[in-house]
Amino acid sequence: MDKRTKILDNYSARVFKNRKDHIVELEDAADPQSIAANSRAIPGVMTNRGCCYAGCKGVVLGPLKDVVTITHGPIGCGFYTWGTRRNKAKAGDDGKNFIEYSFSTDMQEPDIVFGGEKKLKQAITEAVEIFKPACIMICSTCPVGLIGDDIHAVATWTEETYKIKCVAYSCEGYKGVSQSAGHHIANNSLMKYVIGTGDKAPTQKFSVNILGEYNIGGDGWETSRILKRIGYEVISVFTGDGSYEEIKNAHTANLNLVQCHRSINYIAEMMKTKYGIDWIKVNFIGVDETVRSLREMAAYFDDADLTARTEAVIADELANIADDMAYYKSKLQGKKAGLFCGGSRSHHYQNLLADLGVETVVAGYEFAHRDDYEGREVIPTIKTDADSKNIEEMTVTPDEKHFRLLLSKEKFEQLAKAIDLEAYAGMIKDMGNGTVVVDDFNHYETEQLIELFKPDVFYSGVKDKYVIQKIGVVSRQLHSYDYSGPYAGFKGAVNFARDTTMGVSTPAWNYVTPPWRTVPTLEGKIGGEE
């Protein structure tokens, strides 16, 4: 019995039918492999997914430091998307940093019955008077969509009354099948109402936007440090330590760098159509991948001085971490890991683990689409189901004032053969033979995979971290880094290696015996027994 069959063996016929195409055992990872993704999880199964609102407010909009982002809904929704992410941000010149606050209208039962628009207006009035923000964003939760509060009308009222930008997002949690729908909604409105509204021009020759970087544990700061050292001007970051004022000017950059493909590829595509800005798929997680990304950026701009500075910085950074990385690799060589995260992290961290001699034996995503697994070439074959059709598909056209092409068509086509220019090959092609890829994994499957593969360390999220550790396997969660980080770039690789080495070298979890292993938690009799 192969590994995939063992995982599915105890499922009922209905669950088996649903899950069988979401689990793939790779026989030849280099060959095209198809997997089911971006479909509804089975009700009752302990999925690790979040909701549409969590993807919009919690992931994309939440890190904006100069925006008062108000959750219109129950307080639990607002607190969850604020308290579980470690998006670091430094106050701007005005001293404001609003991500330290959780803003919510705290809807109660009377608001559900009689409507919450009046309460939302009052919350906005208080926010303006107390914080004086340049921008307010409103994110709706499930009750708002059900009772019909018109948050877009309230946004218009805000702009007319207080003369500030106000953007409303209809990101009710039940839309789509996961937080991926919320990413899409956030991307659409940022593109529609924010990007392109500024007029501040770059001050340096080479300028970039970093897309899909949320500055967990300071990742974005480390990436920006390296880029600035080479000589790039970072116009804006979407959205870790990012700001409304910076994103307004994103259209002035020369190149977009896409870190998290799933959460931000919509903006990258729309900016290419509207402003002519090319994008490349980068990965600043892992030493080899950081080097690759920097060299591909230099290849894009094709400037001798920039290329020379890139190589000089790479050489210096590598020299600074060489001893540490060699030491940690000696401790981790030959270990096995499991990876289940959101975004593109399950792919990104495989490269960093490979730098340390660790094999990824099983991996998957919470909310990926097929192209995140199989590569962007499959996008034309993906069928749009009913759950995806309620997410607006924006159509943009070239901007008459700001559209420009940095590369000719011929140069673009030539360069696309050499680097990841507007391309992403997906995770599966980097997985090894005999490994297993699982989409929308659940707690039961996690237990089965640990039993089958016996990984030394399991990287995942907070929802299953303690389930894994109760099994006796150390778990590092990659959604907030367990209060560590940064893990990006060269210095971040050392931090990750140190934390992983500490984890696998700690025998504490081997001594854990769950009480249900020795004492039954449920007792009963089969009918007819004496």
Coordinates of C-alpha atoms in Angstrom, one line a residue:
M1 CA 0.0 0.0 0.0
D2 CA 1.5 3.4 -1.0
K3 CA 1.7 6.3 1.3
R4 CA -1.2 8.2 -0.3
T5 CA -3.5 5.1 0.1
K6 CA -2.5 4.7 3.7
I7 CA -3.5 8.3 4.4
L8 CA -6.8 7.9 2.7
D9 CA -7.6 4.4 3.9
N10 CA -9.6 5.2 7.0
Y11 CA -11.8 7.8 5.3
S12 CA -15.5 7.2 4.6
A13 CA -16.4 6.9 0.9
R14 CA -17.6 10.5 0.8
V15 CA -14.5 12.0 2.4
F16 CA -12.2 9.7 0.4
K17 CA -13.8 11.0 -2.9
N18 CA -13.3 14.6 -1.8
R19 CA -9.7 14.2 -0.5
K20 CA -8.1 11.8 -3.0
D21 CA -7.2 14.4 -5.6
H22 CA -5.8 16.8 -3.0
I23 CA -3.0 14.3 -2.1
V24 CA -0.3 13.5 -4.5
E25 CA 2.6 11.1 -4.1
L26 CA 5.4 12.1 -6.5
E27 CA 6.9 9.3 -8.5
D28 CA 8.8 11.7 -10.9
A29 CA 8.6 15.2 -9.6
A30 CA 10.1 16.6 -12.9
D31 CA 7.0 15.4 -14.8
P32 CA 3.8 17.3 -14.8
Q33 CA 1.7 16.5 -11.7
S34 CA -1.9 17.6 -11.2
I35 CA -3.4 18.3 -7.8
A36 CA -6.9 19.6 -6.7
A37 CA -6.8 22.9 -4.9
N38 CA -8.8 26.0 -4.1
S39 CA -12.0 24.1 -3.4
R40 CA -14.2 24.1 -0.2
A41 CA -12.9 22.1 2.8
I42 CA -15.2 19.4 4.1
P43 CA -17.4 20.7 6.9
G44 CA -16.4 19.1 10.2
V45 CA -12.8 18.3 9.1
M46 CA -10.2 20.2 11.2
T47 CA -8.8 22.3 8.4
N48 CA -6.1 24.8 9.1
R49 CA -7.5 27.4 6.7
G50 CA -8.7 30.9 7.5
C51 CA -11.5 32.9 6.0
C52 CA -11.8 35.6 3.3
Y53 CA -11.8 38.4 5.9
A54 CA -8.7 37.0 7.5
G55 CA -6.9 37.1 4.1
C56 CA -8.0 40.6 3.3
K57 CA -7.6 42.4 6.7
G58 CA -5.3 40.0 8.5
V59 CA -2.8 39.4 5.8
V60 CA -2.8 42.2 3.2
L61 CA -4.2 45.3 4.8
G62 CA -3.3 44.7 8.5
P63 CA 0.4 45.6 8.2
L64 CA -0.2 49.1 6.7
K65 CA 1.1 51.3 9.5
D66 CA -0.4 54.7 8.6
V67 CA -3.9 53.3 7.9
V68 CA -6.7 53.0 10.5
T69 CA -8.2 49.6 9.4
I70 CA -11.5 49.1 11.1
T71 CA -13.1 45.7 11.4
H72 CA -16.9 46.2 11.0
G73 CA -18.1 43.1 12.9
P74 CA -17.7 41.3 16.2
I75 CA -14.7 42.0 18.3
G76 CA -13.4 38.4 18.0
C77 CA -12.8 38.8 14.3
G78 CA -10.8 42.0 14.7
F79 CA -8.7 40.6 17.6
Y80 CA -7.9 37.4 15.8
T81 CA -6.5 39.2 12.7
W82 CA -4.5 41.6 14.9
G83 CA -3.2 39.4 17.7
T84 CA -1.9 36.4 15.7
R85 CA 0.4 38.1 13.2
R86 CA 3.8 39.6 14.0
N87 CA 3.9 42.3 11.3
K88 CA 6.6 44.6 12.5
A89 CA 6.5 48.3 11.6
K90 CA 8.4 51.4 12.5
A91 CA 6.6 54.7 12.9
G92 CA 7.0 57.2 10.1
D93 CA 8.3 60.8 10.3
D94 CA 4.9 61.8 11.8
G95 CA 5.3 59.3 14.6
K96 CA 2.2 57.3 13.7
N97 CA 2.1 53.5 13.7
F98 CA -1.5 52.3 13.9
I99 CA -0.8 48.5 13.7
E100 CA -0.3 48.7 17.5
Y101 CA -4.1 49.1 17.7
S102 CA -7.0 46.7 17.0
F103 CA -9.9 48.8 15.6
S104 CA -13.3 47.3 15.6
T105 CA -17.0 48.4 15.8
D106 CA -17.6 45.5 18.2
M107 CA -21.0 44.6 16.8
Q108 CA -23.5 43.3 19.3
E109 CA -26.9 41.6 18.9
P110 CA -28.8 44.9 18.6
D111 CA -26.5 46.0 15.8
I112 CA -27.2 42.8 13.9
V113 CA -31.0 43.3 14.3
F114 CA -31.2 47.0 13.6
G115 CA -28.1 47.6 11.4
G116 CA -24.6 48.8 12.2
E117 CA -24.0 51.7 9.8
K118 CA -24.6 54.3 12.5
K119 CA -22.1 52.6 14.8
L120 CA -19.5 52.4 12.0
K121 CA -19.9 56.1 11.3
Q122 CA -19.4 56.8 15.0
A123 CA -16.2 54.6 15.0
I124 CA -14.8 56.5 12.0
T125 CA -15.6 59.9 13.7
E126 CA -13.7 58.8 16.8
A127 CA -10.8 57.5 14.7
V128 CA -10.5 60.7 12.8
E129 CA -10.6 62.9 16.0
I130 CA -8.2 60.7 18.0
F131 CA -5.7 59.5 15.4
K132 CA -6.1 61.9 12.4
P133 CA -5.1 59.3 9.8
A134 CA -4.6 60.1 6.1
C135 CA -6.5 56.9 5.2
I136 CA -9.2 54.7 6.7
M137 CA -10.1 51.2 5.5
I138 CA -13.2 49.3 6.4
C139 CA -13.3 45.5 6.4
S140 CA -16.6 43.7 6.7
T141 CA -17.1 40.4 8.4
C142 CA -19.9 37.7 8.0
P143 CA -22.7 39.5 9.8
V144 CA -22.3 42.6 7.8
G145 CA -22.8 40.8 4.5
L146 CA -25.8 39.0 5.9
I147 CA -27.6 42.1 7.2
G148 CA -26.7 44.3 4.3
D149 CA -24.8 47.2 5.9
D150 CA -23.6 49.4 3.0
I151 CA -20.0 50.0 4.0
H152 CA -19.2 51.5 0.6
A153 CA -21.8 54.3 1.2
V154 CA -20.2 54.9 4.6
A155 CA -16.8 55.2 2.9
T156 CA -18.2 57.8 0.5
W157 CA -19.7 59.6 3.5
T158 CA -16.3 59.6 5.2
E159 CA -14.5 61.1 2.3
E160 CA -17.1 63.8 1.9
T161 CA -17.2 64.6 5.6
Y162 CA -13.5 64.4 6.6
K163 CA -11.7 64.9 3.2
I164 CA -9.6 61.8 3.7
K165 CA -9.2 58.6 1.6
C166 CA -11.6 55.8 2.8
V167 CA -11.7 52.4 1.1
A168 CA -14.3 49.7 2.0
Y169 CA -13.7 46.0 1.4
S170 CA -16.6 43.6 1.2
C171 CA -14.5 40.7 2.4
E172 CA -17.1 38.7 4.4
G173 CA -15.6 35.6 5.8
Y174 CA -17.9 33.2 3.9
K175 CA -16.8 34.4 0.5
G176 CA -14.6 32.1 -1.6
V177 CA -13.2 29.0 0.0
S178 CA -10.3 30.4 2.1
Q179 CA -8.3 33.5 2.9
S180 CA -7.1 33.4 -0.7
A181 CA -10.3 35.2 -1.7
G182 CA -9.5 38.0 0.7
H183 CA -6.1 38.5 -0.8
H184 CA -7.8 38.9 -4.2
I185 CA -10.4 41.4 -2.8
A186 CA -7.6 43.5 -1.1
N187 CA -5.5 43.5 -4.3
N188 CA -8.4 44.7 -6.4
S189 CA -9.2 47.7 -4.2
L190 CA -5.6 48.7 -3.6
M191 CA -5.3 48.8 -7.4
K192 CA -8.5 50.6 -7.9
Y193 CA -8.3 53.3 -5.2
V194 CA -4.6 53.7 -4.0
I195 CA -1.9 52.7 -6.5
G196 CA -1.2 55.4 -9.0
T197 CA -2.7 58.3 -6.9
G198 CA 0.7 59.6 -5.8
D199 CA 3.2 61.7 -7.7
K200 CA 6.5 61.3 -5.9
A201 CA 9.2 60.2 -8.4
P202 CA 12.1 57.8 -7.5
T203 CA 15.3 59.4 -6.5
Q204 CA 17.6 56.6 -7.7
K205 CA 18.3 54.9 -11.0
F206 CA 17.0 51.5 -10.0
S207 CA 13.7 51.3 -8.1
V208 CA 11.6 48.3 -7.1
N209 CA 8.4 47.4 -5.2
I210 CA 8.5 44.3 -3.0
L211 CA 5.2 42.5 -3.3
G212 CA 4.0 39.8 -0.9
E213 CA 6.3 40.7 1.9
Y214 CA 4.6 41.1 5.3
N215 CA 7.6 41.7 7.5
I216 CA 6.9 38.8 9.8
G217 CA 9.7 39.0 12.4
G218 CA 11.4 41.7 10.4
D219 CA 11.9 39.8 7.1
G220 CA 11.1 42.8 5.0
W221 CA 13.7 44.9 6.9
E222 CA 16.4 42.4 6.2
T223 CA 15.4 42.2 2.5
S224 CA 15.3 46.0 2.1
R225 CA 18.7 46.2 3.9
I226 CA 20.3 44.0 1.2
L227 CA 18.6 45.8 -1.7
K228 CA 19.5 49.2 -0.4
R229 CA 23.1 48.1 0.1
I230 CA 23.4 47.2 -3.5
G231 CA 21.8 50.5 -4.6
Y232 CA 18.1 49.8 -5.2
E233 CA 15.5 52.3 -4.1
V234 CA 12.5 50.4 -2.5
I235 CA 9.5 52.5 -3.4
S236 CA 7.0 50.5 -1.5
V237 CA 6.5 47.2 0.3
F238 CA 3.2 45.3 0.0
T239 CA 2.5 45.5 2.9
G240 CA 4.9 44.7 5.7
D241 CA 6.0 48.0 7.3
G242 CA 4.2 49.5 4.4
S243 CA 2.2 52.6 4.2
Y244 CA -0.6 54.2 2.2
E245 CA 1.6 57.1 1.4
E246 CA 4.3 54.8 -0.2
I247 CA 1.8 52.5 -2.0
K248 CA 0.3 55.6 -3.8
N249 CA 3.6 55.9 -5.6
A250 CA 4.1 52.2 -6.4
H251 CA 3.4 52.9 -10.1
T252 CA 6.7 54.8 -10.4
A253 CA 9.0 51.8 -9.7
N254 CA 11.0 50.1 -12.5
L255 CA 10.4 46.5 -11.4
N256 CA 8.1 44.5 -9.1
L257 CA 9.5 41.7 -7.0
V258 CA 7.0 39.0 -6.1
Q259 CA 7.8 37.2 -2.9
C260 CA 4.5 35.6 -2.0
H261 CA 3.0 34.6 -5.3
R262 CA -0.4 33.6 -4.0
S263 CA -1.3 36.7 -2.1
I264 CA -0.1 39.3 -4.5
N265 CA 0.2 38.0 -8.1
Y266 CA -3.1 39.8 -9.0
I267 CA -1.5 43.2 -8.3
A268 CA 1.7 42.2 -10.2
E269 CA -0.4 41.3 -13.3
M270 CA -2.6 44.4 -13.2
M271 CA 0.4 46.7 -12.7
K272 CA 2.0 45.1 -15.8
T273 CA -1.1 45.8 -17.9
K274 CA -1.8 49.3 -16.5
Y275 CA 1.7 50.7 -16.0
G276 CA 3.9 48.4 -18.0
I277 CA 6.0 47.3 -15.0
D278 CA 7.5 43.9 -15.3
W279 CA 7.7 41.5 -12.4
I280 CA 10.0 38.7 -11.4
K281 CA 9.4 35.9 -9.0
V282 CA 12.0 36.2 -6.2
N283 CA 12.6 34.3 -3.0
F284 CA 14.6 35.9 -0.2
I285 CA 14.2 32.8 2.0
G286 CA 17.4 30.7 1.8
V287 CA 21.0 31.5 0.9
D288 CA 21.1 30.1 -2.6
E289 CA 17.7 31.5 -3.4
T290 CA 18.6 35.0 -2.2
V291 CA 21.7 34.9 -4.4
R292 CA 19.6 33.7 -7.4
S293 CA 17.1 36.5 -6.9
L294 CA 19.7 39.2 -6.6
R295 CA 21.5 38.0 -9.7
E296 CA 18.2 37.8 -11.7
M297 CA 17.4 41.4 -10.6
A298 CA 20.8 42.5 -11.9
A299 CA 20.3 40.6 -15.1
Y300 CA 17.0 42.4 -15.6
F301 CA 18.5 45.9 -15.4
D302 CA 21.6 44.8 -17.3
D303 CA 23.9 47.5 -15.9
A304 CA 27.6 46.7 -15.4
D305 CA 28.0 48.8 -12.2
L306 CA 24.9 47.3 -10.7
T307 CA 26.0 43.8 -11.5
A308 CA 29.4 44.5 -9.9
R309 CA 27.8 45.9 -6.7
T310 CA 25.5 42.9 -6.6
E311 CA 28.4 40.4 -6.7
A312 CA 30.4 42.4 -4.2
V313 CA 27.5 42.4 -1.7
I314 CA 26.8 38.7 -2.2
A315 CA 30.4 37.8 -1.6
D316 CA 30.6 39.9 1.5
E317 CA 27.3 38.6 2.9
L318 CA 28.3 35.0 2.2
A319 CA 31.6 35.5 4.0
N320 CA 29.9 36.9 7.0
I321 CA 27.7 33.8 7.5
A322 CA 29.9 31.0 6.2
D323 CA 31.1 29.7 9.6
D324 CA 27.7 29.8 11.2
M325 CA 26.0 28.1 8.3
A326 CA 28.7 25.4 8.2
Y327 CA 28.3 24.8 11.9
Y328 CA 24.5 24.5 11.8
K329 CA 24.6 22.3 8.7
S330 CA 26.9 19.9 10.5
K331 CA 24.1 19.6 13.2
L332 CA 21.2 19.3 10.7
Q333 CA 22.6 17.3 7.8
G334 CA 20.4 14.3 7.0
K335 CA 17.4 15.5 9.0
K336 CA 13.8 15.3 7.6
A337 CA 11.2 18.0 7.6
G338 CA 7.5 18.5 7.0
L339 CA 6.2 21.9 5.7
F340 CA 2.5 23.1 5.8
C341 CA 2.1 26.8 5.6
G342 CA 0.1 29.4 3.7
G343 CA 1.2 31.7 0.9
S344 CA 4.4 30.4 -0.8
R345 CA 6.3 29.6 2.4
S346 CA 6.1 25.8 2.0
H347 CA 8.0 26.2 -1.2
H348 CA 10.4 29.0 -0.1
Y349 CA 11.6 27.2 3.1
Q350 CA 12.4 24.0 1.2
N351 CA 15.3 25.8 -0.4
L352 CA 16.6 27.1 3.0
L353 CA 16.3 23.6 4.5
A354 CA 18.2 22.2 1.5
D355 CA 21.0 24.8 2.2
L356 CA 21.2 23.1 5.7
G357 CA 21.2 19.5 4.4
V358 CA 17.6 18.9 5.5
E359 CA 15.2 17.0 3.2
T360 CA 11.6 18.1 2.9
V361 CA 9.6 14.8 2.8
V362 CA 6.1 16.2 2.9
A363 CA 4.7 19.6 2.1
G364 CA 1.5 21.5 1.3
Y365 CA -0.5 24.7 1.5
E366 CA -3.5 25.9 3.3
F367 CA -5.1 28.0 0.6
A368 CA -3.1 27.5 -2.6
H369 CA -4.3 27.4 -6.2
R370 CA -3.1 24.8 -8.7
D371 CA -0.6 27.2 -10.2
D372 CA 1.2 27.5 -6.8
Y373 CA 1.8 23.8 -7.0
E374 CA 2.1 23.1 -10.7
G375 CA 3.4 26.4 -12.1
R376 CA 1.7 29.3 -13.9
E377 CA 1.5 27.4 -17.2
V378 CA -1.6 25.6 -15.9
I379 CA -3.6 28.8 -15.3
P380 CA -5.4 28.6 -18.6
T381 CA -6.7 25.1 -17.7
I382 CA -8.0 26.0 -14.2
K383 CA -11.8 26.0 -14.1
T384 CA -13.5 28.8 -12.2
D385 CA -16.1 27.3 -9.9
A386 CA -19.1 29.0 -8.2
D387 CA -17.2 29.9 -5.1
S388 CA -14.6 31.9 -7.0
K389 CA -17.1 33.7 -9.2
N390 CA -18.3 36.0 -6.4
I391 CA -14.8 37.6 -6.3
E392 CA -14.5 40.5 -8.7
E393 CA -12.2 40.0 -11.6
M394 CA -10.9 43.5 -12.4
T395 CA -10.1 44.5 -15.9
V396 CA -7.5 47.3 -16.3
T397 CA -6.2 49.1 -19.4
P398 CA -2.9 50.9 -20.1
D399 CA -2.7 54.2 -18.2
E400 CA -2.2 57.0 -20.8
K401 CA 0.0 59.1 -18.5
H402 CA 2.1 56.5 -16.6
F403 CA 2.4 53.4 -18.9
R404 CA 5.9 52.7 -20.1
L405 CA 8.0 49.6 -21.0
L406 CA 11.5 49.3 -19.6
L407 CA 12.3 46.3 -21.9
S408 CA 11.5 45.9 -25.6
K409 CA 9.4 42.9 -26.6
E410 CA 12.5 41.2 -28.0
K411 CA 14.6 41.8 -24.9
F412 CA 11.8 40.6 -22.7
E413 CA 11.4 37.3 -24.6
Q414 CA 15.1 36.7 -24.5
L415 CA 15.4 37.4 -20.8
A416 CA 12.4 35.3 -19.9
K417 CA 14.3 32.3 -21.1
A418 CA 17.1 32.9 -18.6
I419 CA 15.3 34.2 -15.4
D420 CA 11.9 33.9 -13.7
L421 CA 10.5 36.9 -15.5
E422 CA 6.7 36.8 -15.0
A423 CA 7.0 33.1 -14.4
Y424 CA 6.6 30.8 -11.4
A425 CA 7.3 27.1 -11.7
G426 CA 5.4 26.1 -8.6
M427 CA 6.4 23.9 -5.7
I428 CA 6.0 20.4 -7.1
K429 CA 8.9 20.6 -9.4
D430 CA 11.3 21.2 -6.5
M431 CA 9.9 18.2 -4.5
G432 CA 11.8 14.9 -4.5
N433 CA 10.6 11.5 -5.7
G434 CA 8.7 9.6 -3.1
T435 CA 7.6 12.7 -1.3
V436 CA 3.9 13.7 -0.7
V437 CA 2.2 16.9 -1.5
V438 CA -1.1 17.7 0.4
D439 CA -3.5 20.5 -0.3
D440 CA -5.7 21.9 2.6
F441 CA -4.3 19.4 5.1
N442 CA -6.1 18.6 8.3
H443 CA -5.2 17.4 11.8
Y444 CA -5.9 13.7 11.0
E445 CA -3.7 13.8 7.9
T446 CA -1.0 15.5 9.8
E447 CA -0.9 12.6 12.3
Q448 CA -0.8 10.1 9.5
L449 CA 2.0 11.9 7.7
I450 CA 4.1 12.1 10.8
E451 CA 3.6 8.4 11.4
L452 CA 4.6 7.6 7.8
F453 CA 7.5 9.9 7.3
K454 CA 8.8 10.4 10.9
P455 CA 10.1 13.9 10.3
D456 CA 12.6 15.4 12.8
V457 CA 10.9 18.8 12.6
F458 CA 7.5 20.0 11.3
Y459 CA 7.0 23.6 10.2
S460 CA 3.4 24.7 10.3
G461 CA 1.0 27.1 11.9
V462 CA -0.4 27.9 15.3
K463 CA -3.5 25.8 14.8
D464 CA -1.7 22.5 14.6
K465 CA 1.6 23.3 16.3
Y466 CA 0.6 21.7 19.6
V467 CA -1.1 18.8 18.0
I468 CA 2.3 18.0 16.4
Q469 CA 4.3 18.5 19.6
K470 CA 2.0 16.2 21.5
I471 CA 2.8 13.5 19.0
G472 CA 6.5 14.0 20.0
V473 CA 7.8 16.0 17.1
V474 CA 9.2 19.5 17.5
S475 CA 7.2 22.1 15.6
R476 CA 8.3 25.6 14.5
Q477 CA 5.4 27.7 13.2
L478 CA 6.1 29.9 10.2
H479 CA 3.2 32.3 10.5
S480 CA 4.7 34.3 13.4
Y481 CA 8.1 32.5 13.7
D482 CA 7.4 31.7 17.4
Y483 CA 8.6 35.2 18.4
S484 CA 11.9 34.9 16.5
G485 CA 13.2 36.1 13.1
P486 CA 13.9 37.6 10.7
Y487 CA 14.4 34.5 8.6
A488 CA 14.9 36.3 5.2
G489 CA 18.1 37.0 3.5
F490 CA 21.6 36.0 4.6
K491 CA 21.4 36.9 8.3
G492 CA 17.9 35.5 8.5
A493 CA 19.2 32.1 7.2
V494 CA 21.5 31.9 10.2
N495 CA 18.6 32.8 12.6
F496 CA 16.5 30.1 11.1
A497 CA 19.3 27.5 11.3
R498 CA 19.9 28.4 14.9
D499 CA 16.2 28.1 15.9
T500 CA 15.9 24.8 14.0
T501 CA 19.0 23.3 15.6
M502 CA 17.8 24.3 19.0
G503 CA 14.5 22.6 18.3
V504 CA 15.7 19.3 17.0
S505 CA 18.4 19.2 19.7
T506 CA 15.8 19.5 22.5
P507 CA 14.6 16.0 23.6
A508 CA 11.6 17.4 25.6
W509 CA 9.0 16.3 23.1
N510 CA 10.1 12.7 23.2
Y511 CA 9.1 12.6 26.8
V512 CA 5.6 13.8 26.2
T513 CA 3.0 11.1 26.6
P514 CA -0.6 12.3 25.9
P515 CA -3.0 11.2 28.6
W516 CA -5.2 9.4 26.0
R517 CA -2.4 7.0 25.3
T518 CA -2.6 5.5 28.8
V519 CA -6.0 6.4 30.1
P520 CA -9.2 6.1 27.9
T521 CA -11.0 9.4 27.6
L522 CA -14.2 7.8 26.4
E523 CA -15.7 4.5 27.6
G524 CA -18.8 2.7 26.4
K525 CA -20.4 -0.6 25.6
I526 CA -21.5 -2.1 22.3
G527 CA -25.2 -2.8 22.3
G528 CA -26.1 -6.4 23.4
E529 CA -23.1 -6.9 25.6
E530 CA -23.6 -8.2 29.1

